[in-house]
Short mmCIF file of C-alpha atoms in Angstrom, two decimals:
data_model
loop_
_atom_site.label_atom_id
_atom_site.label_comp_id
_atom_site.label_asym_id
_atom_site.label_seq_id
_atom_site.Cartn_x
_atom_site.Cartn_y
_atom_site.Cartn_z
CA UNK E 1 61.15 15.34 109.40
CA UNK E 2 57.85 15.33 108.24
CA UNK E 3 56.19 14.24 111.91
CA UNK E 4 58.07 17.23 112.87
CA UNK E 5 56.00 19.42 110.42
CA UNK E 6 52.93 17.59 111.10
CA UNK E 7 53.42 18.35 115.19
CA UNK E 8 54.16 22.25 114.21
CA UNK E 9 51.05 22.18 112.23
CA UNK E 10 49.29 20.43 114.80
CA UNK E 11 50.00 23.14 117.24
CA UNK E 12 49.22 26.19 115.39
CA UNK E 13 45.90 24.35 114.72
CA UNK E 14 44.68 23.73 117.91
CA UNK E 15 45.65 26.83 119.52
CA UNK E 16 44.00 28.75 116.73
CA UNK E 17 40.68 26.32 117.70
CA UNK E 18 40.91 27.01 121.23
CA UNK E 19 41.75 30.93 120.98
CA UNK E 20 39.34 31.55 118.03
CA UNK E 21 36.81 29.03 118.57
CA UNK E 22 36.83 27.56 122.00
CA UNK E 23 37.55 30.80 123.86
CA UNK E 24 34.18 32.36 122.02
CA UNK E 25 31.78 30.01 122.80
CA UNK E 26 30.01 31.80 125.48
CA UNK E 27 27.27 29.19 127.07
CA UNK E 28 27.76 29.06 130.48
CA UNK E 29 30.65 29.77 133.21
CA UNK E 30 30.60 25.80 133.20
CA UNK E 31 31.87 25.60 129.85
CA UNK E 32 35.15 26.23 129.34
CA UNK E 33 36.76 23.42 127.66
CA UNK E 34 40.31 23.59 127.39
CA UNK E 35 41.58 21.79 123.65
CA UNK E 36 45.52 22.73 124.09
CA UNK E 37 45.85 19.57 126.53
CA UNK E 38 45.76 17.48 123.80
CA UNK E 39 49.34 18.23 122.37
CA UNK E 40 50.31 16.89 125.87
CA UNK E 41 48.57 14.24 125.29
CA UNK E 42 50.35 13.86 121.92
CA UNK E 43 53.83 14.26 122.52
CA UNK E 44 55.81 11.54 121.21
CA UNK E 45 57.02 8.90 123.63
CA UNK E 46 60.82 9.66 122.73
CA UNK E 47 60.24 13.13 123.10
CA UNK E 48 62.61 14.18 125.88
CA UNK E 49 60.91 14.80 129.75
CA UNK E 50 62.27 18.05 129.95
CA UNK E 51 61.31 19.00 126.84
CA UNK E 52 58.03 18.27 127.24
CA UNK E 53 57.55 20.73 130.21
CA UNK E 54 59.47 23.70 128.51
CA UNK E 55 56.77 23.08 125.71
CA UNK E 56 53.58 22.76 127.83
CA UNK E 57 54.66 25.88 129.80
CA UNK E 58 55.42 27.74 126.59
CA UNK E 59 51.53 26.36 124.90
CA UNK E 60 50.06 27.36 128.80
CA UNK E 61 51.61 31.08 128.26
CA UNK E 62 50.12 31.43 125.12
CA UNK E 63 46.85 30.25 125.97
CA UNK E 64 47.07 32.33 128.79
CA UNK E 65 47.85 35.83 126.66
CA UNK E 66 44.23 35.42 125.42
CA UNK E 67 42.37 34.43 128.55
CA UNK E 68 43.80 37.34 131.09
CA UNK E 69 44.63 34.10 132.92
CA UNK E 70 48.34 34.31 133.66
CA UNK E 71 49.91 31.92 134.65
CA UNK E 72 47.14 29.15 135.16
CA UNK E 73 46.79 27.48 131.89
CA UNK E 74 50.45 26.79 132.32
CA UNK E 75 50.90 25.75 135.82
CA UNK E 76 48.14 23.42 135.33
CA UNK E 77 49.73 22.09 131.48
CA UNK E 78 53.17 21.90 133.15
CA UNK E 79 51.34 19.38 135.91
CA UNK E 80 50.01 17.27 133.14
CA UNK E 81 53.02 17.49 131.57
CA UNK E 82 55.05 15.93 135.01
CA UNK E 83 52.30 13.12 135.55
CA UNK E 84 52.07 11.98 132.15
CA UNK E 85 54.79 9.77 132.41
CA UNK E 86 53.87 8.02 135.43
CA UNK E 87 50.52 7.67 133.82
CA UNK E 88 51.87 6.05 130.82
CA UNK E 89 53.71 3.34 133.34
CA UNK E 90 50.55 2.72 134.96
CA UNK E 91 48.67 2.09 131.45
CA UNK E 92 51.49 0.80 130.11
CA UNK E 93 50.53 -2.64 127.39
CA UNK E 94 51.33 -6.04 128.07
CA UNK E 95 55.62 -6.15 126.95
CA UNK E 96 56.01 -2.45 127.10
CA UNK E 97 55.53 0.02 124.01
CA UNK E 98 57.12 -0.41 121.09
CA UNK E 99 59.50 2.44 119.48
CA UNK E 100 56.75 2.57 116.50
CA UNK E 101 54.06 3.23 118.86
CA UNK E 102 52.90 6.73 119.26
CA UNK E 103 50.13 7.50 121.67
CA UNK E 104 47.45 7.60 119.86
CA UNK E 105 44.42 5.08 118.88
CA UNK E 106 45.90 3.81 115.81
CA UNK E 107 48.88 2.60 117.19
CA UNK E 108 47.66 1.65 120.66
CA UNK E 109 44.09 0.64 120.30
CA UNK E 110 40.82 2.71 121.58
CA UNK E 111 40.86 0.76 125.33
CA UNK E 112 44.42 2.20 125.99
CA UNK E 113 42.87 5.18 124.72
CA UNK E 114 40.59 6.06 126.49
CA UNK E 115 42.41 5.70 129.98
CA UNK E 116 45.05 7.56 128.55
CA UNK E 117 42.81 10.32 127.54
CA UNK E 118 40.41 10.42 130.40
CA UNK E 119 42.99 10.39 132.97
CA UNK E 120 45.37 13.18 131.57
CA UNK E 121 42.24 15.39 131.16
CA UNK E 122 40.55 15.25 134.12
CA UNK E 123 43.58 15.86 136.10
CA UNK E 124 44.24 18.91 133.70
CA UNK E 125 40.61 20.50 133.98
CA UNK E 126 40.92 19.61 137.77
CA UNK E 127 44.30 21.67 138.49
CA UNK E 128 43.03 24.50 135.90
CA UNK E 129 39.68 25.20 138.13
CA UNK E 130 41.39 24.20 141.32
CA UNK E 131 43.75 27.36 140.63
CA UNK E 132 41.28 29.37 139.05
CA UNK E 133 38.89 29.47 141.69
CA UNK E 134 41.22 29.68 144.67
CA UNK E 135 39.64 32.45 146.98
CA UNK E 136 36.03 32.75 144.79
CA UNK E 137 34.64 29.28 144.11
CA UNK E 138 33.67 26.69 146.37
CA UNK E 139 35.06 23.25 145.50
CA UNK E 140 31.37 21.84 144.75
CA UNK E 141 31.27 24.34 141.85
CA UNK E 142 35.06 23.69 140.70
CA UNK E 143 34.13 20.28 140.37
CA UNK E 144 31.16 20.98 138.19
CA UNK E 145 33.26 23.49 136.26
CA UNK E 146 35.84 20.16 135.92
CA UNK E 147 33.22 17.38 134.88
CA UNK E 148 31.28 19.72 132.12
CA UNK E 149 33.94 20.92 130.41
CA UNK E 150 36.29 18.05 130.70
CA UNK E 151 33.65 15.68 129.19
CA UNK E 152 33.79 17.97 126.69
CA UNK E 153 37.09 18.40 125.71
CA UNK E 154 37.23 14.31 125.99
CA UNK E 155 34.83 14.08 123.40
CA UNK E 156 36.44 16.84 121.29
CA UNK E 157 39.75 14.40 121.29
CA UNK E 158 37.93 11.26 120.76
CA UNK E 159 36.32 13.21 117.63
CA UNK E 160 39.89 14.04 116.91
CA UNK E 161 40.93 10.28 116.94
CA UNK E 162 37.79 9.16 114.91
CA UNK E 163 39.14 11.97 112.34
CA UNK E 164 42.80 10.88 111.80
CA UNK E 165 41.53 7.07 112.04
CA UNK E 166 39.80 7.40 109.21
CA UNK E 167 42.98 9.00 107.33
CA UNK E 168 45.13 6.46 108.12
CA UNK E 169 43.05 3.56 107.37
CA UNK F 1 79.00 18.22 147.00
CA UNK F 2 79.63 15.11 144.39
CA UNK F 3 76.26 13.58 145.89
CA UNK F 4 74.41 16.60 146.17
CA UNK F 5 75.39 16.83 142.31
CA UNK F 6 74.21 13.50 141.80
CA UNK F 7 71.03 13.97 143.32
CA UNK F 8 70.16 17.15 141.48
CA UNK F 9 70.85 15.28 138.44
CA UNK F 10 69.03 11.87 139.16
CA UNK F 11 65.81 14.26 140.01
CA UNK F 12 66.39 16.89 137.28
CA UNK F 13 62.98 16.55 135.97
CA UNK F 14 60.93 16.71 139.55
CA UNK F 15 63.44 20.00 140.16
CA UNK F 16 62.52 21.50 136.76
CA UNK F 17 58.80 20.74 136.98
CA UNK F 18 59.02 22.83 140.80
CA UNK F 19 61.05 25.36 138.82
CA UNK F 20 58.59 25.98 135.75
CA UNK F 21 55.66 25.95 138.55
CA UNK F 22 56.88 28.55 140.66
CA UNK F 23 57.23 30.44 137.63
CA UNK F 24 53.75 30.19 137.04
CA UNK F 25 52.59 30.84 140.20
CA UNK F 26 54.69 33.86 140.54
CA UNK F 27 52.35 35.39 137.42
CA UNK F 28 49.61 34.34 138.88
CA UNK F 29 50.30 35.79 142.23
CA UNK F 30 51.65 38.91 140.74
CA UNK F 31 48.25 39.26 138.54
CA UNK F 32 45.75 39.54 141.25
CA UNK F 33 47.83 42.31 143.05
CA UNK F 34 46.35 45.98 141.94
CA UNK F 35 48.36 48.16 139.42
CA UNK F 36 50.88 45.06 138.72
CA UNK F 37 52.62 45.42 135.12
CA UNK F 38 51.97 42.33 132.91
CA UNK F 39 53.21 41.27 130.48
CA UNK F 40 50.56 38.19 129.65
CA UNK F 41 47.41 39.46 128.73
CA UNK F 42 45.37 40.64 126.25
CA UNK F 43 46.21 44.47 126.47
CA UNK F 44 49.58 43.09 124.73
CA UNK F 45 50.01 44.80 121.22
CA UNK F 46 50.36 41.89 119.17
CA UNK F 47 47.04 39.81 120.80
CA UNK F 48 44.92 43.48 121.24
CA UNK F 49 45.42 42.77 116.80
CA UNK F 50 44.25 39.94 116.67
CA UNK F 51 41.18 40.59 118.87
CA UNK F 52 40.61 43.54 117.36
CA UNK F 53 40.35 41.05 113.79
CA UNK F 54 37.83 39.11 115.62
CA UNK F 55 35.88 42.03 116.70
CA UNK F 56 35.13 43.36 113.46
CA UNK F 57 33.24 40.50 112.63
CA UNK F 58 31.52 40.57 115.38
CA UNK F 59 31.03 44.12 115.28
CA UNK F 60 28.70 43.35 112.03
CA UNK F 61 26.59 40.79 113.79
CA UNK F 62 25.10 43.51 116.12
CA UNK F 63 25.16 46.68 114.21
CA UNK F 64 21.25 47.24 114.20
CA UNK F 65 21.20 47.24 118.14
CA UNK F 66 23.69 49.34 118.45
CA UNK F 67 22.75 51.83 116.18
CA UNK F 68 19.23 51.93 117.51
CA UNK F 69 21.21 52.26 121.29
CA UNK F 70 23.35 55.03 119.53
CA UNK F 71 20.18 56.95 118.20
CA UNK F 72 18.62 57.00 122.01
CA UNK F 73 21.63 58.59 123.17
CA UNK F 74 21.96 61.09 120.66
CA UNK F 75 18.42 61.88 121.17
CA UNK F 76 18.94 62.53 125.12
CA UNK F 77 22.42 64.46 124.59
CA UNK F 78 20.50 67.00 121.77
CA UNK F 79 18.18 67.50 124.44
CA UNK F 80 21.03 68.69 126.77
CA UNK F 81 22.18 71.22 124.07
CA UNK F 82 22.25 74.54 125.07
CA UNK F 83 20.77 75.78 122.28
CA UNK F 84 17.69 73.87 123.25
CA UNK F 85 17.19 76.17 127.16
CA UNK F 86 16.19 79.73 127.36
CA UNK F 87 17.61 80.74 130.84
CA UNK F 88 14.58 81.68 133.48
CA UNK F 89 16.61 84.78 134.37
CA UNK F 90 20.03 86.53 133.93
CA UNK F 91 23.03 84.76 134.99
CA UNK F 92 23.43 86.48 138.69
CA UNK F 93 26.97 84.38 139.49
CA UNK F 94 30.02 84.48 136.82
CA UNK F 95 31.86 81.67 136.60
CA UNK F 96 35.78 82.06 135.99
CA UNK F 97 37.60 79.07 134.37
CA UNK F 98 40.53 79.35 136.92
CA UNK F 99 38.06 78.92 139.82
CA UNK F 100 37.25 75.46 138.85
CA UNK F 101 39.68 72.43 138.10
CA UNK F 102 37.94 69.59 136.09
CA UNK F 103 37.73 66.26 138.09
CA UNK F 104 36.74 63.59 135.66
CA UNK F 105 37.91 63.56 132.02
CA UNK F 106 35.87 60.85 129.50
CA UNK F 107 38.12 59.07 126.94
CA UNK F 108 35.97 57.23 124.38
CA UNK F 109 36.40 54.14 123.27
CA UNK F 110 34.86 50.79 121.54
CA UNK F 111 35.22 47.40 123.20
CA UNK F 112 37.74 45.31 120.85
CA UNK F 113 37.17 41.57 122.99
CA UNK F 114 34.93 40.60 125.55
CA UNK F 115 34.02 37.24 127.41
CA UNK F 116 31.04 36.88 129.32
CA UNK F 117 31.44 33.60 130.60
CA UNK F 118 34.25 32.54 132.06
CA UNK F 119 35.61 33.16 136.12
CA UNK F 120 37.42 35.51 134.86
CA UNK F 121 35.85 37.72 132.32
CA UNK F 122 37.90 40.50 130.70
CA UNK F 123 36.67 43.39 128.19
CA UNK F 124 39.96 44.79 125.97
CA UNK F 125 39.04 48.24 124.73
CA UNK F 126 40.94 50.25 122.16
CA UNK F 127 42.24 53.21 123.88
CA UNK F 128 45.75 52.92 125.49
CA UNK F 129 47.96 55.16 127.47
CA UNK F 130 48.45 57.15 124.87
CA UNK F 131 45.28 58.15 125.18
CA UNK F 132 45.13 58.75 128.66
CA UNK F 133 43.83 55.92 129.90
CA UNK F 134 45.53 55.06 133.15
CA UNK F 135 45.61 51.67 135.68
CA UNK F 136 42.93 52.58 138.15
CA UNK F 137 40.60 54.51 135.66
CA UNK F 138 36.66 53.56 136.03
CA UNK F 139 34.91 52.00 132.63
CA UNK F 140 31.11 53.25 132.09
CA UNK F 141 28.86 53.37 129.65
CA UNK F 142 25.80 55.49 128.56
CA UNK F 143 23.61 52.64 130.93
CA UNK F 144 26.36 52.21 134.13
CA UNK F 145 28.86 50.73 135.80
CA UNK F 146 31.00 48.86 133.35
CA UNK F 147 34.04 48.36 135.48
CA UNK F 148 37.94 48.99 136.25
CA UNK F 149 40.90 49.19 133.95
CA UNK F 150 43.44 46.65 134.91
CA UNK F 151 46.37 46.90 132.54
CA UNK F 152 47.53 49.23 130.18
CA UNK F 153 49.71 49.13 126.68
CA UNK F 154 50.40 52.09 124.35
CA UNK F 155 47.21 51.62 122.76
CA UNK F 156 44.88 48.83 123.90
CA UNK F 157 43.89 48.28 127.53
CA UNK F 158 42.49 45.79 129.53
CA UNK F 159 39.41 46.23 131.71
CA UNK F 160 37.97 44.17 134.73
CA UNK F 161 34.24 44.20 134.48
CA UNK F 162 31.93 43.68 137.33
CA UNK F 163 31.42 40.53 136.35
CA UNK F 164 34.84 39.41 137.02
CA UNK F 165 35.40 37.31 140.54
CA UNK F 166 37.66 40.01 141.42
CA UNK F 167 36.16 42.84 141.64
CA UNK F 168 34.68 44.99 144.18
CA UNK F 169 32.66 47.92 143.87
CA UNK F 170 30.87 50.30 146.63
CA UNK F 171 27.09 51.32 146.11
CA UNK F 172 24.53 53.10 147.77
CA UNK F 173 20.71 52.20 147.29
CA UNK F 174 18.68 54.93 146.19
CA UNK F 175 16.61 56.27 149.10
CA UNK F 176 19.27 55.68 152.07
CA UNK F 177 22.38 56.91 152.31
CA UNK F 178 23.24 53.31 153.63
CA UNK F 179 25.84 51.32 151.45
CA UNK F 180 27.76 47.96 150.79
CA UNK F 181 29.80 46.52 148.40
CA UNK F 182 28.31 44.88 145.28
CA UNK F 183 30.80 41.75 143.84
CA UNK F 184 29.73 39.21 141.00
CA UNK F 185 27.31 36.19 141.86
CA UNK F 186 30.04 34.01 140.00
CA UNK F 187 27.81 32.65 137.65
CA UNK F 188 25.46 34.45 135.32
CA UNK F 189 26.52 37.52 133.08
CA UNK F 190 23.96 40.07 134.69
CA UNK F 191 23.78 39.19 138.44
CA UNK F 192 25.35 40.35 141.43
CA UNK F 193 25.00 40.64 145.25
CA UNK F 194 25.20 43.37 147.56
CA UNK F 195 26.67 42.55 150.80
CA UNK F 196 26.91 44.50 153.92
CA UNK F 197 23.11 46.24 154.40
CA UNK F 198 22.41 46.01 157.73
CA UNK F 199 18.52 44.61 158.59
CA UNK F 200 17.14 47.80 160.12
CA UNK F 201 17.61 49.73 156.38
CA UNK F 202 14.37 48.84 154.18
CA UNK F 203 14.99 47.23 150.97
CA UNK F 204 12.67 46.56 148.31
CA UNK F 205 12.74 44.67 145.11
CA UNK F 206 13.13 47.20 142.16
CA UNK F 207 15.75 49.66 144.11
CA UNK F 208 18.31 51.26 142.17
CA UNK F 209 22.10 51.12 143.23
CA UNK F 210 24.42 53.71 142.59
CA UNK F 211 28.17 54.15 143.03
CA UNK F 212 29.06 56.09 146.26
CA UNK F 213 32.34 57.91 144.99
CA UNK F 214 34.25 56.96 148.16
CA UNK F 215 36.98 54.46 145.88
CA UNK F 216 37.99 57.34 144.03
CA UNK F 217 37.95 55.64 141.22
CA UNK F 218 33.88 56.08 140.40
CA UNK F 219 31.93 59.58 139.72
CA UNK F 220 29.15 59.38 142.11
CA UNK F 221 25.83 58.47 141.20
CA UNK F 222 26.40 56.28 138.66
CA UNK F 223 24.23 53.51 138.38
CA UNK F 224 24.75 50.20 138.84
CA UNK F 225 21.82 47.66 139.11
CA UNK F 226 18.72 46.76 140.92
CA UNK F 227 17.74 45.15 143.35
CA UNK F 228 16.30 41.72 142.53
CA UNK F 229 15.38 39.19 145.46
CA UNK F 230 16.34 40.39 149.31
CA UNK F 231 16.50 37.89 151.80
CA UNK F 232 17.87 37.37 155.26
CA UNK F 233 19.37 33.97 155.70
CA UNK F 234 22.48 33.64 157.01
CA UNK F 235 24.09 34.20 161.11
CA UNK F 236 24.91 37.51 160.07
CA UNK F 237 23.44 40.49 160.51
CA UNK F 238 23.48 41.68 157.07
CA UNK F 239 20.73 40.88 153.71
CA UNK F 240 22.15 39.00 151.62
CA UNK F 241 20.12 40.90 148.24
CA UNK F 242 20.72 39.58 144.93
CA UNK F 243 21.14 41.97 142.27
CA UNK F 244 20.29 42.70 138.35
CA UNK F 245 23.53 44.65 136.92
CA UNK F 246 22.62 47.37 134.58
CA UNK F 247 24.86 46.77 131.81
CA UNK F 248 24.17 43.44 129.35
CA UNK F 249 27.87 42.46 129.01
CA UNK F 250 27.28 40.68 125.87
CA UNK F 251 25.45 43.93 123.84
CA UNK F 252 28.05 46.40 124.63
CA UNK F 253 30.50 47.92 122.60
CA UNK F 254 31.16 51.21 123.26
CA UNK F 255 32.49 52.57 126.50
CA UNK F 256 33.85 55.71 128.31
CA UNK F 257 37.25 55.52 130.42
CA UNK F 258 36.65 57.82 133.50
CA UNK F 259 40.00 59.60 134.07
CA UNK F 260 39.80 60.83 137.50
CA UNK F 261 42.59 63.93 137.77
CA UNK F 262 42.89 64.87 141.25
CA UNK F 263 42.94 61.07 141.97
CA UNK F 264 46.63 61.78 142.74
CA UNK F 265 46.12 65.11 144.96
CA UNK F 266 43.52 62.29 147.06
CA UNK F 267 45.89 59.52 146.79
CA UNK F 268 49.04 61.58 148.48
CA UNK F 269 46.16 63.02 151.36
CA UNK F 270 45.54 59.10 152.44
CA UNK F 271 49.52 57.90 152.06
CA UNK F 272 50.11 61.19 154.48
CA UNK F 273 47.58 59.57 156.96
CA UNK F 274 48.71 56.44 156.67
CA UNK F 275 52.02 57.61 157.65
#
């Protein structure tokens, strides 16, 4: 019951950071780093597939409401959503996970990590600019759009990890 | 049927991924058509709130600016004040009120969220349908060109500036009577391009652009930008002129909603012709 309170909380946190914080940073068209993939990212393993997509596209909606982007955040959370668990059998660790294990650094060590991570987000920032820039951008500066502000969302989750490693230790 | 069953329900999760997608890409799709109804965005009661929290911090950051910006204007509208002409002779013409119908009607308003930079940049401004605002109306302020308003609620609407991928506006330069259409360069907040100058009109850095009135949806004559850097690469036979927009996207914060009332009279003339 309490991871269950923790995930709400977790939620409402980091879609206040990416509406309220995130979403004001105003650098460059480049930079526009997308936090909310990292509930995807931390859905628990037992969590039901289906589930998991009702949720993403619910988060994507949201996010959406506040970006005058409907319909984009969520398309492209939904298709993280649908990959992540083909992603996890890739990556999966030597004798399978464990029903302790939840996907983060802690449980499953920062090499897993990391491909997790990198993977998941990339392919996110990639489908969000893809869509976004259908008709207007060429795919040179999609791509750029991708690698900027997916490096720094990666670094924004590793922080993340560093954060609630040091809690739990 | 029994394996058709069966198949639905061994691939239940590829079918409801497809399902939630086209969803998505039904909003999508319906956004980017003109005068759609959405629901999503940020003209939405509850989210114009919580911008409108947001803003009034903001709001404080910039208050000496504005003010100072404020002042100017006041300064050039006294000097419009009647009080302030003697006429040159007597009034030879009288004017009735029933002989004229007002075109354009200004609604006020302050801008409640803005983002510069992203693809798709939005401004939310605090006046709503019940203050006359309508999908369609033109945005301006006391510099230009600010842009279109997209979606509307009872009291917040949503506007798409010219720095916005999608948008499209028609301008004239300021010595021909020659004119293109001015979009977004994509990529900073204050430049644009003007597309579709042929290369026998002369163009020179510093020209002013100005709206041509043909979209119905812009008074004529307002400005827009300038022109920064013309050049002629390309096969076509058009410049392809880079341009400096008038309005600094991240200083503004008040605006005027440009109701245009005989847009319908003009609208029904053009479905008749279509016809």
């Amino acid at each position: 019951m309490i991871e269950f309170y923790r995930n709400i909380a977790r939620f409402l946190v980091l879609i206040l950071t990416q509406i309220v914080l995130l979403n004001q940073i105003e650098i460059s068209v480049f930079f526009n780093p997308i936090i909310v993939v990292f509930l995807v990212l931390a859905f628990p393993f037992d969590m039901p597939k289906w589930f998991a997509l009702l949720l993403s596209f619910i988060m994507g909606l949201i996010v959406d409401a506040f970006m005058n982007t409907p319909g984009i955040t969520s398309f492209a959370l939904v298709t993280t959503a649908y990959f992540r668990p083909f992603v996890l059998q890739i990556i999966q660790p030597r004798g399978s996970y464990q029903s302790s294990d939840r996907p983060n650094v802690d449980s499953l060590g920062w090499n897993w990590y990391i491909k997790y991570s990198v993977v998941l987000t990339v392919l996110f920032h990639l489908v969000y600019f893809i869509i976004l820039g259908l008709g207007h951008d060429n795919a040179l500066i999609s791509l750029l759009k991708t690698i900027i502000s997916a490096v720094f969302t990666i670094v924004l989750i590793f922080l993340l990890q560093l954060f609630t490693l040091r809690h739990a230790t | 049927m029994r394996g058709f069953l069966d198949f639905l329900i061994r691939h239940y999760f590829t079918f409801f991924f497809i399902f939630l997608q086209s969803i998505s890409l039904a909003l999508i799709v319906q956004y980017n058509q003109r005068q759609s109804v959405v629901l999503i965005n940020s003209s939405n009661r509850f989210i114009g709130l919580i911008n409108r929290k947001l803003n009034t911090i903001e709001s404080y950051l910039s208050l000496r600016s504005e003010n100072e910006r404020l002042l100017q204007e006041n300064v050039k509208l006294r000097n419009l004040l009647p009080d302030n002409y003697k006429p040159n002779r007597l009034p030879q013409t009288y004017v009735n009120d029933s002989n004229l119908s007002q075109i354009y009607q200004y609604i006020g308003c302050k801008i409640i969220h803005s983002s510069t930079h992203k693809s798709r940049n939005f401004l939310t401004v605090d006046a709503g349908s019940l203050q006359g605002v309508t999908i369609g109306n033109a945005v301006i302020s006391s510099e230009g060109v600010v842009g279109v308003v997209k979606t509307v609620s009872k009291h917040y609407a949503s506007v798409m500036p010219v720095i916005n991928a999608d948008f499209k506006v028609s301008c004239r330069l300021n010595h021909d009577d020659y004119y293109g259409s001015l979009v977004w360069d994509g990529i900073s907040s204050r430049g644009g391009f003007l597309n579709d100058i042929p290369f026998h009109v002369k163009v020179a850095v510093g020209d002013s652009l100005f709206t041509t009135g043909y979209s119905n949806i812009f008074p004529s004559g307002i400005p827009v930008g300038t022109v920064k850097k013309v050049s002629s690469e390309g096969g076509d036979n058009f410049y392809t002129i880079a341009v400096d927009l008038v309005v600094d996207y991240k200083k503004i914060q008040s605006v005027m909603v440009v109701n245009q009332l005989l847009k319908s009279d003009m609208d029904s003339l053009s479905v008749e012709i279509d016809d």
